[in-house]
Every structure is written in C-alpha cells, then in structure tokens.
Coordinates of C-alpha atoms and ligand atoms in Angstrom, one line a residue:
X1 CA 4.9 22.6 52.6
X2 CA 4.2 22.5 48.7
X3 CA 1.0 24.0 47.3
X4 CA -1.1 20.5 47.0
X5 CA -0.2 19.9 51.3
X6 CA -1.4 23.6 51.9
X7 CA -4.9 22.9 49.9
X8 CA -5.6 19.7 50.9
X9 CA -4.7 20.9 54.6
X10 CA -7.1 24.1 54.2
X11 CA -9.7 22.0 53.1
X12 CA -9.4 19.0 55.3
X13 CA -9.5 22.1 58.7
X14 CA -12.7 23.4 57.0
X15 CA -14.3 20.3 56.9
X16 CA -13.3 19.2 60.2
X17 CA -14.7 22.5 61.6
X18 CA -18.1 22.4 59.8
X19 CA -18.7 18.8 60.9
X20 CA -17.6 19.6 64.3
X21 CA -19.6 22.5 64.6
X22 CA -22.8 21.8 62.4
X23 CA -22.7 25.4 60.8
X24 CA -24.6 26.1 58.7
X25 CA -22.9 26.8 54.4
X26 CA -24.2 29.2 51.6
X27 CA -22.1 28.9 48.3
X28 CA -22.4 32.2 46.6
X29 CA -22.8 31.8 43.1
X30 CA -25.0 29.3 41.0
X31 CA -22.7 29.1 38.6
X32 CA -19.6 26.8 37.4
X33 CA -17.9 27.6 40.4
X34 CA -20.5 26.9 43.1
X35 CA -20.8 23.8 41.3
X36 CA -17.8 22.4 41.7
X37 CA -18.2 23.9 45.2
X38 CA -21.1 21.9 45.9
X39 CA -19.5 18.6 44.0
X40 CA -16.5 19.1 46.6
X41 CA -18.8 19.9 49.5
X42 CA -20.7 16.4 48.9
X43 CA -17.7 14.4 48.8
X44 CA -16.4 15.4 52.2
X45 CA -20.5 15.0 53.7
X46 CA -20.9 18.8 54.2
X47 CA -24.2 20.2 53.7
X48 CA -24.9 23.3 51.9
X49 CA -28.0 24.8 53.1
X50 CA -28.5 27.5 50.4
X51 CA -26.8 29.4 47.0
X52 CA -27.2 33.0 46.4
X53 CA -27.0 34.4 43.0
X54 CA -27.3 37.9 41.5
X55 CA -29.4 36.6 38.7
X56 CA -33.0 36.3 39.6
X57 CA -33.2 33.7 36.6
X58 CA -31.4 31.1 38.8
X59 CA -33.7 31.8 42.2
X60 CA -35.3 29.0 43.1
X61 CA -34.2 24.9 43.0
X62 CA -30.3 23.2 42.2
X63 CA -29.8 19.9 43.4
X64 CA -32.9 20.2 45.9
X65 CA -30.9 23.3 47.4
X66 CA -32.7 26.4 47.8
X67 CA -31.0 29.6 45.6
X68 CA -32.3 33.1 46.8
X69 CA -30.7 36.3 46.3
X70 CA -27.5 37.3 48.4
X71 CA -29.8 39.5 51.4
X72 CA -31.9 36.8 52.0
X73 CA -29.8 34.4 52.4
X74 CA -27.9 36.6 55.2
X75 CA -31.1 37.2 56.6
X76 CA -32.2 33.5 57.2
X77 CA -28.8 32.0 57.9
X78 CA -27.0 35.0 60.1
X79 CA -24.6 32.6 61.1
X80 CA -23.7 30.6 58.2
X81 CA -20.4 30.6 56.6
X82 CA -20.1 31.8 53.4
X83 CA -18.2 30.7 50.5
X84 CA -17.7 32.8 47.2
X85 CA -17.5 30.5 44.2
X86 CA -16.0 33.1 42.3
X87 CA -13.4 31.0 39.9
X88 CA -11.3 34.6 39.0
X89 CA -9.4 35.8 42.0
X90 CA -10.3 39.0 40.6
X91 CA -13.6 39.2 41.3
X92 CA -13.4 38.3 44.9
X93 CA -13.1 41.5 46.4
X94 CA -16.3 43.0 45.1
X95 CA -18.7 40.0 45.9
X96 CA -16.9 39.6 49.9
X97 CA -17.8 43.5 49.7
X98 CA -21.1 42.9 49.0
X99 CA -21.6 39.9 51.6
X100 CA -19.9 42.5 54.2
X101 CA -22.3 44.6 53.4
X102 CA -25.4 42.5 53.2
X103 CA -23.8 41.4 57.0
X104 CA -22.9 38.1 56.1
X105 CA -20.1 37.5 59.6
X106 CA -18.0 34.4 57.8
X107 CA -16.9 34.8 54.8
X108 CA -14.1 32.5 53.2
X109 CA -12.8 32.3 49.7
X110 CA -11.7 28.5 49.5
X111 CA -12.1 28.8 45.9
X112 CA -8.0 27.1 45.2
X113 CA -8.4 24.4 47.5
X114 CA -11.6 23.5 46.1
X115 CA -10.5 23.1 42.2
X116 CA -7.7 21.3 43.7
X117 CA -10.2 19.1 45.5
X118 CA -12.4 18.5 42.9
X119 CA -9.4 17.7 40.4
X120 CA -7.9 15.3 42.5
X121 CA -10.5 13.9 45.1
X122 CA -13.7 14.2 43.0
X123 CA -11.6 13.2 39.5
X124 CA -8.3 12.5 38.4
X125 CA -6.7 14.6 36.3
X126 CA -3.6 12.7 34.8
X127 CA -1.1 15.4 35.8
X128 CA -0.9 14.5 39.3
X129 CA -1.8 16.5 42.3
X130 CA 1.8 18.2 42.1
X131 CA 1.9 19.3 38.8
X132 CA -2.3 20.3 39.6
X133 CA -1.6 22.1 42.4
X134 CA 1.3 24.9 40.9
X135 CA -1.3 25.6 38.2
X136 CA -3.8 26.0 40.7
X137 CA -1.3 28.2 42.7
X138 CA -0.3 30.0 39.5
X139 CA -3.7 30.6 38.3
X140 CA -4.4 31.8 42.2
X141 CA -0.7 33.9 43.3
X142 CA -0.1 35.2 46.9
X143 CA -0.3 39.1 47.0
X144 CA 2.9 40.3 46.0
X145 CA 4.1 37.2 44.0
X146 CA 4.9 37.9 40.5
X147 CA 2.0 37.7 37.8
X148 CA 2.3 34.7 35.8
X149 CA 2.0 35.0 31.7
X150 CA -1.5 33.3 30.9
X151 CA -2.6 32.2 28.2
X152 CA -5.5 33.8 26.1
X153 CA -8.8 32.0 25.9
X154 CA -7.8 28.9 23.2
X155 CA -9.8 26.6 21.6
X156 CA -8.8 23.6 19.0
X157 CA -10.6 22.4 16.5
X158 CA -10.7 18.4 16.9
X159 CA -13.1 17.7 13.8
X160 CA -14.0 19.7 10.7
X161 CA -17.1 17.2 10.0
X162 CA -20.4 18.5 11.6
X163 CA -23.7 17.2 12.2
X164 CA -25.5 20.8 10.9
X165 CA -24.7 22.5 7.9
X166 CA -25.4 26.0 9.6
X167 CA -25.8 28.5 7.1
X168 CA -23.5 31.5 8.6
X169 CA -21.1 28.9 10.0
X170 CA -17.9 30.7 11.2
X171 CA -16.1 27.3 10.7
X172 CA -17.7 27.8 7.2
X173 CA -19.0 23.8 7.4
X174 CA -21.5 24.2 4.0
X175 CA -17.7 25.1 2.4
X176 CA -16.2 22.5 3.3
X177 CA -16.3 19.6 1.1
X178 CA -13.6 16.9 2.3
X179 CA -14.0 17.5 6.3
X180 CA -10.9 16.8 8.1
X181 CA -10.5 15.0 11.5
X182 CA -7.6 14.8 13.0
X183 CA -5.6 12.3 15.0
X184 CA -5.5 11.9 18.8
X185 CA -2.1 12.2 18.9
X186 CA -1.9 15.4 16.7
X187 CA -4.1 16.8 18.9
X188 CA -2.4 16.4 22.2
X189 CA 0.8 17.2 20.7
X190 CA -0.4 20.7 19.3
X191 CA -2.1 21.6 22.6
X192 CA 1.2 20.1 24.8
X193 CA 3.5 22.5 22.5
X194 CA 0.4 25.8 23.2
X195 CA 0.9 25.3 26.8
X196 CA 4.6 25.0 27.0
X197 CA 4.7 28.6 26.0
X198 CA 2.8 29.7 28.8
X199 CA 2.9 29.4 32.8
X200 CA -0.6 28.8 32.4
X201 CA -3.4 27.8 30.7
X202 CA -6.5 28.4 32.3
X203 CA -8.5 26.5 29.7
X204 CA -9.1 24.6 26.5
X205 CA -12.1 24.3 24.3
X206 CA -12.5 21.7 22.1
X207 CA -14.9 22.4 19.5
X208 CA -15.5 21.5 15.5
X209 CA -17.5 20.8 13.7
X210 CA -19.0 18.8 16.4
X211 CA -16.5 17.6 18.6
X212 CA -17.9 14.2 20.1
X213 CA -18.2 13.1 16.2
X214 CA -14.7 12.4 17.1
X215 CA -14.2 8.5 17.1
X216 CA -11.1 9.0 19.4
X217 CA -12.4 11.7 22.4
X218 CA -11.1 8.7 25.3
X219 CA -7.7 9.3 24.3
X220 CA -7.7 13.1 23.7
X221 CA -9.4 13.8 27.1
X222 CA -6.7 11.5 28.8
X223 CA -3.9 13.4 26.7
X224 CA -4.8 16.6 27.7
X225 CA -5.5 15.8 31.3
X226 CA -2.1 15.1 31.5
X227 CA -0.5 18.5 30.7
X228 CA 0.8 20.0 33.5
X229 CA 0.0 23.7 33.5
X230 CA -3.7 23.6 31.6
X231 CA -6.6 23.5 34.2
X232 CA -10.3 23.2 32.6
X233 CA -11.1 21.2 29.6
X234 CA -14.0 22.3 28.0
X235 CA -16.0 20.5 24.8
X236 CA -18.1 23.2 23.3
X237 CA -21.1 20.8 21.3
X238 CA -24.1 21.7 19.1
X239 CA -26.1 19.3 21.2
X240 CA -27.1 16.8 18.6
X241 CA -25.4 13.7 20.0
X242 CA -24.8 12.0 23.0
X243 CA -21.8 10.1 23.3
X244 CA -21.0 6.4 25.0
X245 CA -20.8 5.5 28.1
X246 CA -17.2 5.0 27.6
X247 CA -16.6 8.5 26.3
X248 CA -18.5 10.1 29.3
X249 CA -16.9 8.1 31.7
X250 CA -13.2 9.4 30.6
X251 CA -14.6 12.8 30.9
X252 CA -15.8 12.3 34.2
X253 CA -12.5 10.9 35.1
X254 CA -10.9 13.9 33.9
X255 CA -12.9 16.3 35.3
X256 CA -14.1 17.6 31.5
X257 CA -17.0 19.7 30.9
X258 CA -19.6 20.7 28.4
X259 CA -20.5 23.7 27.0
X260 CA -23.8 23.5 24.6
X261 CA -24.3 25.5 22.1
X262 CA -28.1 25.9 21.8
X263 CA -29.7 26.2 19.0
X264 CA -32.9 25.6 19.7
X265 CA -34.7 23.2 17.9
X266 CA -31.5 21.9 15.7
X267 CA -30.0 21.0 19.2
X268 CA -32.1 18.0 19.6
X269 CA -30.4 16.0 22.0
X270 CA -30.2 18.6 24.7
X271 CA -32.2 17.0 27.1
X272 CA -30.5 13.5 26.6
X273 CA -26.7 15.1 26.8
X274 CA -27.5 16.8 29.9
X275 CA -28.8 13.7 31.4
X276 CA -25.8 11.8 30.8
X277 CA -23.7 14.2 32.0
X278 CA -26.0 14.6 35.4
X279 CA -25.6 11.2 35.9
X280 CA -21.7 11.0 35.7
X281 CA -21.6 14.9 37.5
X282 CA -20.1 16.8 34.6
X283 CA -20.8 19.7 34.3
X284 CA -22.7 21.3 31.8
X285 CA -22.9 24.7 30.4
X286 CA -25.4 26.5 28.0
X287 CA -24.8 29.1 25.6
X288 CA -28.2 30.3 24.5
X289 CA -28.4 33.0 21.7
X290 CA -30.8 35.4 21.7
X291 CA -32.4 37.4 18.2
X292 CA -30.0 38.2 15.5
X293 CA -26.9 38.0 17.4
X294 CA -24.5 35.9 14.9
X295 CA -22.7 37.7 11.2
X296 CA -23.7 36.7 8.4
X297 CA -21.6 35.0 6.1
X298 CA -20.8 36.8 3.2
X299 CA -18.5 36.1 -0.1
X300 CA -14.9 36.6 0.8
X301 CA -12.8 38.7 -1.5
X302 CA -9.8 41.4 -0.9
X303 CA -11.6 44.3 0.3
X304 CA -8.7 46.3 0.0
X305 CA -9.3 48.5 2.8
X306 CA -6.2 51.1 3.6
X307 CA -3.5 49.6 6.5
X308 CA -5.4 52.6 8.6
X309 CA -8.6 50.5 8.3
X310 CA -7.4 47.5 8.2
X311 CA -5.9 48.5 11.6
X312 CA -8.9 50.1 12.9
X313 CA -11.1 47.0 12.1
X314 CA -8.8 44.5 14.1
X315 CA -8.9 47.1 16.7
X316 CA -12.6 46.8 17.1
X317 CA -12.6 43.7 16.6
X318 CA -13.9 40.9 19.1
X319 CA -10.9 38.4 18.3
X320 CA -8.6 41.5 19.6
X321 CA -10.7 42.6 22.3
X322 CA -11.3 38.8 24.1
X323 CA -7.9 38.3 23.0
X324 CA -8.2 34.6 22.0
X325 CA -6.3 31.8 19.7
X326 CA -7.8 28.8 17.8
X327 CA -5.7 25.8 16.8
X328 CA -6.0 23.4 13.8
X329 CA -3.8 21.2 12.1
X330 CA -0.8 22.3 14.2
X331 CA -1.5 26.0 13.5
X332 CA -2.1 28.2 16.1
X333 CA -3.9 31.3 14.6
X334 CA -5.6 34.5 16.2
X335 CA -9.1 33.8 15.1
X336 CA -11.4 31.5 13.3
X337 CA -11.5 33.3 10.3
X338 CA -7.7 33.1 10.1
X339 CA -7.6 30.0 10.6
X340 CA -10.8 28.2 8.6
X341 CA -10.4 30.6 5.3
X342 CA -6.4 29.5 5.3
X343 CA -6.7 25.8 5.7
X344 CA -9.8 25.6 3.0
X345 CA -7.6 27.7 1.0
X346 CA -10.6 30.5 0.9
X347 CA -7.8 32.8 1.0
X348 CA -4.0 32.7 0.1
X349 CA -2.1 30.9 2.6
X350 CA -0.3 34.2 4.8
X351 CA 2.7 32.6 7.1
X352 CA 2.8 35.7 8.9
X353 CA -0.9 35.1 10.4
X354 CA 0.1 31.8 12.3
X355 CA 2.2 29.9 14.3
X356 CA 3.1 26.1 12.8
X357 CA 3.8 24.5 16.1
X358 CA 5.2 21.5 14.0
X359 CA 8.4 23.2 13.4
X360 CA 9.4 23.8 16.6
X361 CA 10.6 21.4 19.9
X362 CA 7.8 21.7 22.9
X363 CA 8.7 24.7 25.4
X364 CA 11.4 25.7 23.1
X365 CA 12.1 29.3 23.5
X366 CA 11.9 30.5 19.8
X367 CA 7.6 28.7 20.3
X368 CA 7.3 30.4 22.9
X369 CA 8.7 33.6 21.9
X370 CA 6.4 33.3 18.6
X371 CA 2.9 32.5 20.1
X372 CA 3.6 35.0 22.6
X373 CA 3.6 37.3 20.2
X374 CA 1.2 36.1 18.1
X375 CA -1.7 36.3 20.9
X376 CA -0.4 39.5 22.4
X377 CA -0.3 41.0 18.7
X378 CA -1.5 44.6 18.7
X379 CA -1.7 44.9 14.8
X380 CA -4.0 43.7 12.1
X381 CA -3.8 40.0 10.5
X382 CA -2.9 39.9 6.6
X383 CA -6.5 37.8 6.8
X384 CA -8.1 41.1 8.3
X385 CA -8.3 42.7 4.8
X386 CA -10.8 39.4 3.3
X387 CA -12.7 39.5 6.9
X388 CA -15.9 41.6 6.9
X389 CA -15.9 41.8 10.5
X390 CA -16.7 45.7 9.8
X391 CA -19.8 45.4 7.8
X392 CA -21.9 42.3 8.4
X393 CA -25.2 42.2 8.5
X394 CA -26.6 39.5 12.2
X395 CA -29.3 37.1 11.4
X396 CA -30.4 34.6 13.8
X397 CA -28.5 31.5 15.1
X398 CA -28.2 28.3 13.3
X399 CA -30.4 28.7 10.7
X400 CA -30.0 25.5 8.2
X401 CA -29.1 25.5 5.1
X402 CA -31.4 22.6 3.2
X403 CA -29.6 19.5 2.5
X404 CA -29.5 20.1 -1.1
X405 CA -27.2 23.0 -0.3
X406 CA -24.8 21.1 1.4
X407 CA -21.3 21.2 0.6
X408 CA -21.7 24.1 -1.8
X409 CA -18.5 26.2 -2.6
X410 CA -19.1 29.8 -1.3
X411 CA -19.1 32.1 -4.4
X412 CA -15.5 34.1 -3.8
X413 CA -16.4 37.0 -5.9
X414 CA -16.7 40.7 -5.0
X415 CA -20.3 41.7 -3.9
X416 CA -21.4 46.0 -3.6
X417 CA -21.2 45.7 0.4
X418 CA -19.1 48.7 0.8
X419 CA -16.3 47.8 1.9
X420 CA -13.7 48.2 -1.0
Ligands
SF4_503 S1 -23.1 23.5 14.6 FE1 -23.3 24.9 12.9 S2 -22.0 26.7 13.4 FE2 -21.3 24.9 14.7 S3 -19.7 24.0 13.5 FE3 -21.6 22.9 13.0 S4 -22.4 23.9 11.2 FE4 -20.9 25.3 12.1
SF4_504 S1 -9.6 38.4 10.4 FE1 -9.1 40.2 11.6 S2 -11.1 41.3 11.7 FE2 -11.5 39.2 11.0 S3 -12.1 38.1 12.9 FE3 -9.9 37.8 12.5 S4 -8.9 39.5 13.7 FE4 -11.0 40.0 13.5

C-alpha cells in the first residue's frame, strides 16, 4: 500500500469507529494543528467535544468548542479519545506523557493522516495526493527509517513595495527608492529550484514588503502548490489589506495560510483580513510584538571587527541559531540583511554570501550541493562585518516614519557605536 492508501485508510477506520461508537473527541492543542484537526474532523461529521491547551490565554471559546486545560478535560470526558495536534513528530512523546499522566485512556496521534486529509479532502494542493503523501511521510518517518535532509525555515520575498514605511525595517523599505516586484514565474521557479535540493520542505513564507500588494498572488499560490516535496505555504502580511475574493479563494484552494504581523494600530485591516479568511477557513496566525523587541536600524558601514568577532557574532546570532534562508531575485541568502543590503547595493555585492539559483538546472547536484552548504554554514557571512547584529539598540515595533521621510537614502557613514 503507498503512503496516501495507508492515511486515507487510517483515517477513513477512525471515522468509522467514532460515528459507530459516538465517543466522545478532545483535540489537544488550540493551535495550528488542532485547527486543521478540527477543519478535518468537520468534513468527515465528527464532533469534537472539547480542546485542551497549556496556555491559559486560549481557555475558553473556538468555534463554539469549549478549550480548558489538559486535567479538566480528562476529568469531564474519562472516556474520550484523545488526539494530539502536535504538527512536529517531535514533540509527541512529551504531550501523550502528559495525557498518560493526567489519565487520559485513548490517546492517538493521527497528526499525518490528518495534513494529508486536510490537503487533499478539505483543499487541493496541485501536487497530487501521491506526491502529498511522501512529503507527509518524509516530514513524519517510521522509527528506524532514515532522517530525511530538511530544509531550514525559508521565506521569499515576493514584493519589495510596502504599504508602511516602518522606520527600523529589516527589509530597509524607507531605503528603498525603486521597489521591485517580481514575476509569478520567477517566483515559482526560484522556490521549485530551493526545494529540489532538499527531501523536504516543511514550509515557505511569502513575505515583502507586503506580499498581497502582489497583483499576481493566484498564480504564485497555484505554482507553489504544485511542488512536490514543500508542505505549508505561509503569507506573512502587515495586515493593512485585504485581498479579492479571487485571491482568497486560490488560497483556500491551496490550503495557504496567513500569518499577521501585528502592529497594532498601523495594522488596520486586521479585523477585516481575518474575516475573509474565517469565511473561506484559512487559517490565520498572529505575531504580536510585545515592548521594545525589534533592532534598530542603524547606518551601515565596515565595522571592521577581527575574523574572531566576526565569527563570534554569527555564532550568536539568531539567523545561525533558527538556522533559516531568504530568497529574492533568484538569490538564495542566509538572512535578510544579506540579502536586502546586497540587492540595494547598501553594501558591495559578496558572491560568496549567496546562492544564484539562476545558474544552475533544478535538482541539479552542484544546487544542491551549494544551498546545502550555504544553510548548514557554520562560519560568518562576508555581510556579518556591515551587520550590527552585536550592538543594536530595540525600540518598539513598527514605528512610522512620517511620509515626508519616505524613500530617504540611509546615511552609510560611520557613527561612534562601538563597534569598529
Ligand atoms: S510592514 Fe514595515 S517592517 Fe514590514 S516590510 Fe513593510 S515597512 Fe518593512
Ligand atoms: S549578516 Fe551575519 S550577523 Fe547579520 S543577521 Fe546576517 S548572519 Fe546575522
């Protein structure tokens, strides 16, 4: 049997059992995973009769469904079956330890056969349930199997234009004078070419700028739905727009998501985005900030730090320790600031920083052998030495720069910050 027979076959006995038998169903986890649980759950008429999560923040109503903490919920539904939405594999053994504990009886992890569901019953992601299911299975391997080579977190930057002109904008927007968008096509090209040097992506974010100013998201979102081995695609907004109808329809067929970037009051069309997407079940995500929690933006000049501290601030710093890649303009890089200060030519152009995915066939074995080693890199960037990722002062989110300073070019000049 291949891996799409054995999900949908899992799946189709656990329905058949809780209709049969009326049991009662907890998701654990009000999260993305119970959503998608719950999504899947309603498709095939099976009620869930509670959520548990450890976050007291989420206690009380989703979707009309009760969410109490974990003991609780073992306490008022002894004989429910319990499903962990936990989307790592990971992180499955600690929460079915804690249900053990709380004396939750039925526990099942279902947590493959219900992304396979929801990709292929719920939406249709352009792959095909084959091609869905081995990433599913890859993402998901049997004990013993070998460990498949992931991809780092990636995102790709769609559109340089913006709607905000954010003053400490790490994709230095108030910089940039001649935003660039760039074409469907490039697009999926660049992120097909990314995935063919990896078993499997577990997802893509598609930010700016503000992604949905993109005239041609219908086509990018069909694109990438149709790579074989890439599983979630994200969009990662400012909340300030909503798009069409026709737009969030193709994401809904796809099975894209939304992750908002809140900026408060600059985010003005939360409440409207969110009700699109309710309406069309997509699923949205928030990413509230909280105090002085982004760097400041500061003039960017050779600090001329020694290799050694060069070294020692890529070490420490959060690109290297999330391990991640960004791609733009069919450059794969190792962070943002690699990436933004090259392309607007804030710094000197430094090939050895990037991979240019142009060059190369997709899944050719020289691509894949360079952006291997370009996200498993263990050594500073050339870019590390302009970056003042090691002395930065943190002001608050998205504060706006007034209109008049729009478009400004950032003095590149040497300021007393001690760093050279
Ligand atoms: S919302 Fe702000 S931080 Fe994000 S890309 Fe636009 S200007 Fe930059
Ligand atoms: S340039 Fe170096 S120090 Fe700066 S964000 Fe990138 S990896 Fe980190």
């Amino acid at each position: 049997m291949n891996h799409a027979d054995v999900y949908r076959d899992e799946l189709a006995r656990f329905v058949a059992e809780m209709r049969a038998s009326q049991r009662r169903v907890v998701v654990v986890g009000a999260g993305r995973g119970g959503w998608y649980t719950a999504k899947v759950l309603a498709h095939f008429q099976v009620p869930v009769d509670a959520w548990t999560d450890s976050n007291p923040k989420k206690h009380g109503m989703l979707f009309d469904i009760p969410v109490m903490p974990m003991a609780q919920a073992v306490e008022r539904f002894p004989d429910a079956c319990f499903l962990p939405s936990v989307l790592d594999a990971a992180n499955y053994p600690p929460v079915a330890g804690t249900l053990d504990a709380a004396g939750a009886r039925d526990i099942r992890y279902l947590m493959p056969d219900i992304l396979f569901s929801y990709f292929s019953d719920v939406t249709r992601r352009a792959c095909g349930p084959e091609a869905l299911a081995k990433t599913i299975a890859r993402l998901y391997p049997e004990p013993g199997s070998p460990a498949p080579c992931r991809s780092p977190s990636v995102s790709y930057v769609i559109t340089q234009k913006c709607t905000l002109n954010c003053q400490d904008c790490g994709a230095f927007v108030p910089d940039n004078a001649k935003p660039v968008t760039y074409p469907a096509s490039r697009i999926v090209d660049d992120i097909a070419k990314y995935c063919s040097a990896f078993d499997v992506v577990h997802h893509i974010a598609l930010q700016g700028g503000e992604p949905f100013m993109h005239k041609e998201i219908e086509e990018i979102v069909e694109g990438v739905s149709k790579i074989p081995n890439l599983l979630f695609i994200d969009f990662v907004t400012n909340g300030t727009l909503v798009p069409k109808a026709s737009v969030l329809d193709a994401m809904q067929r796809h099975g894209a998501c939304v992750i908002v970037s809140d900026y408060g009051p600059y985010s003005s069309k939360i409440a409207q985005l969110a009700e699109a997407c309710a309406g069309r079940q997509i699923f949205v995500d928030y990413y509230r900030y909280q105090g002085n929690d982004w760097g400041m933006q500061t003039p960017i000049y050779p600090r001329k730090r020694s290799p050694e501290k060069n070294a020692e601030v890529f070490t420490n710093c959060i690109a290297n320790t999330m391990i991640c890649c960004q791609i733009m303009n069919g450059k794969v890089h190792r962070c943002t600031f690699s990436n933004f200060t090259q392309e607007l030519k804030l710094i000197p152009e430094l090939p050895g920083d990037f991979v240019d995915v142009g060059k190369y066939q997709t899944g050719c074995a020289e691509l894949t052998a360079e952006i291997r080693a370009l996200a498993n890199r263990k050594s500073a960037l050339s870019a590390c030495d302009f970056c003042p990722a090691d002395n930065r002062n943190f002001v608050p989110a998205g504060i706006q720069l007034p209109k008049s300073k729009r478009k400004q070019p950032r003095p590149i000049q040497p300021v007393n910050d001690g760093c050279s």
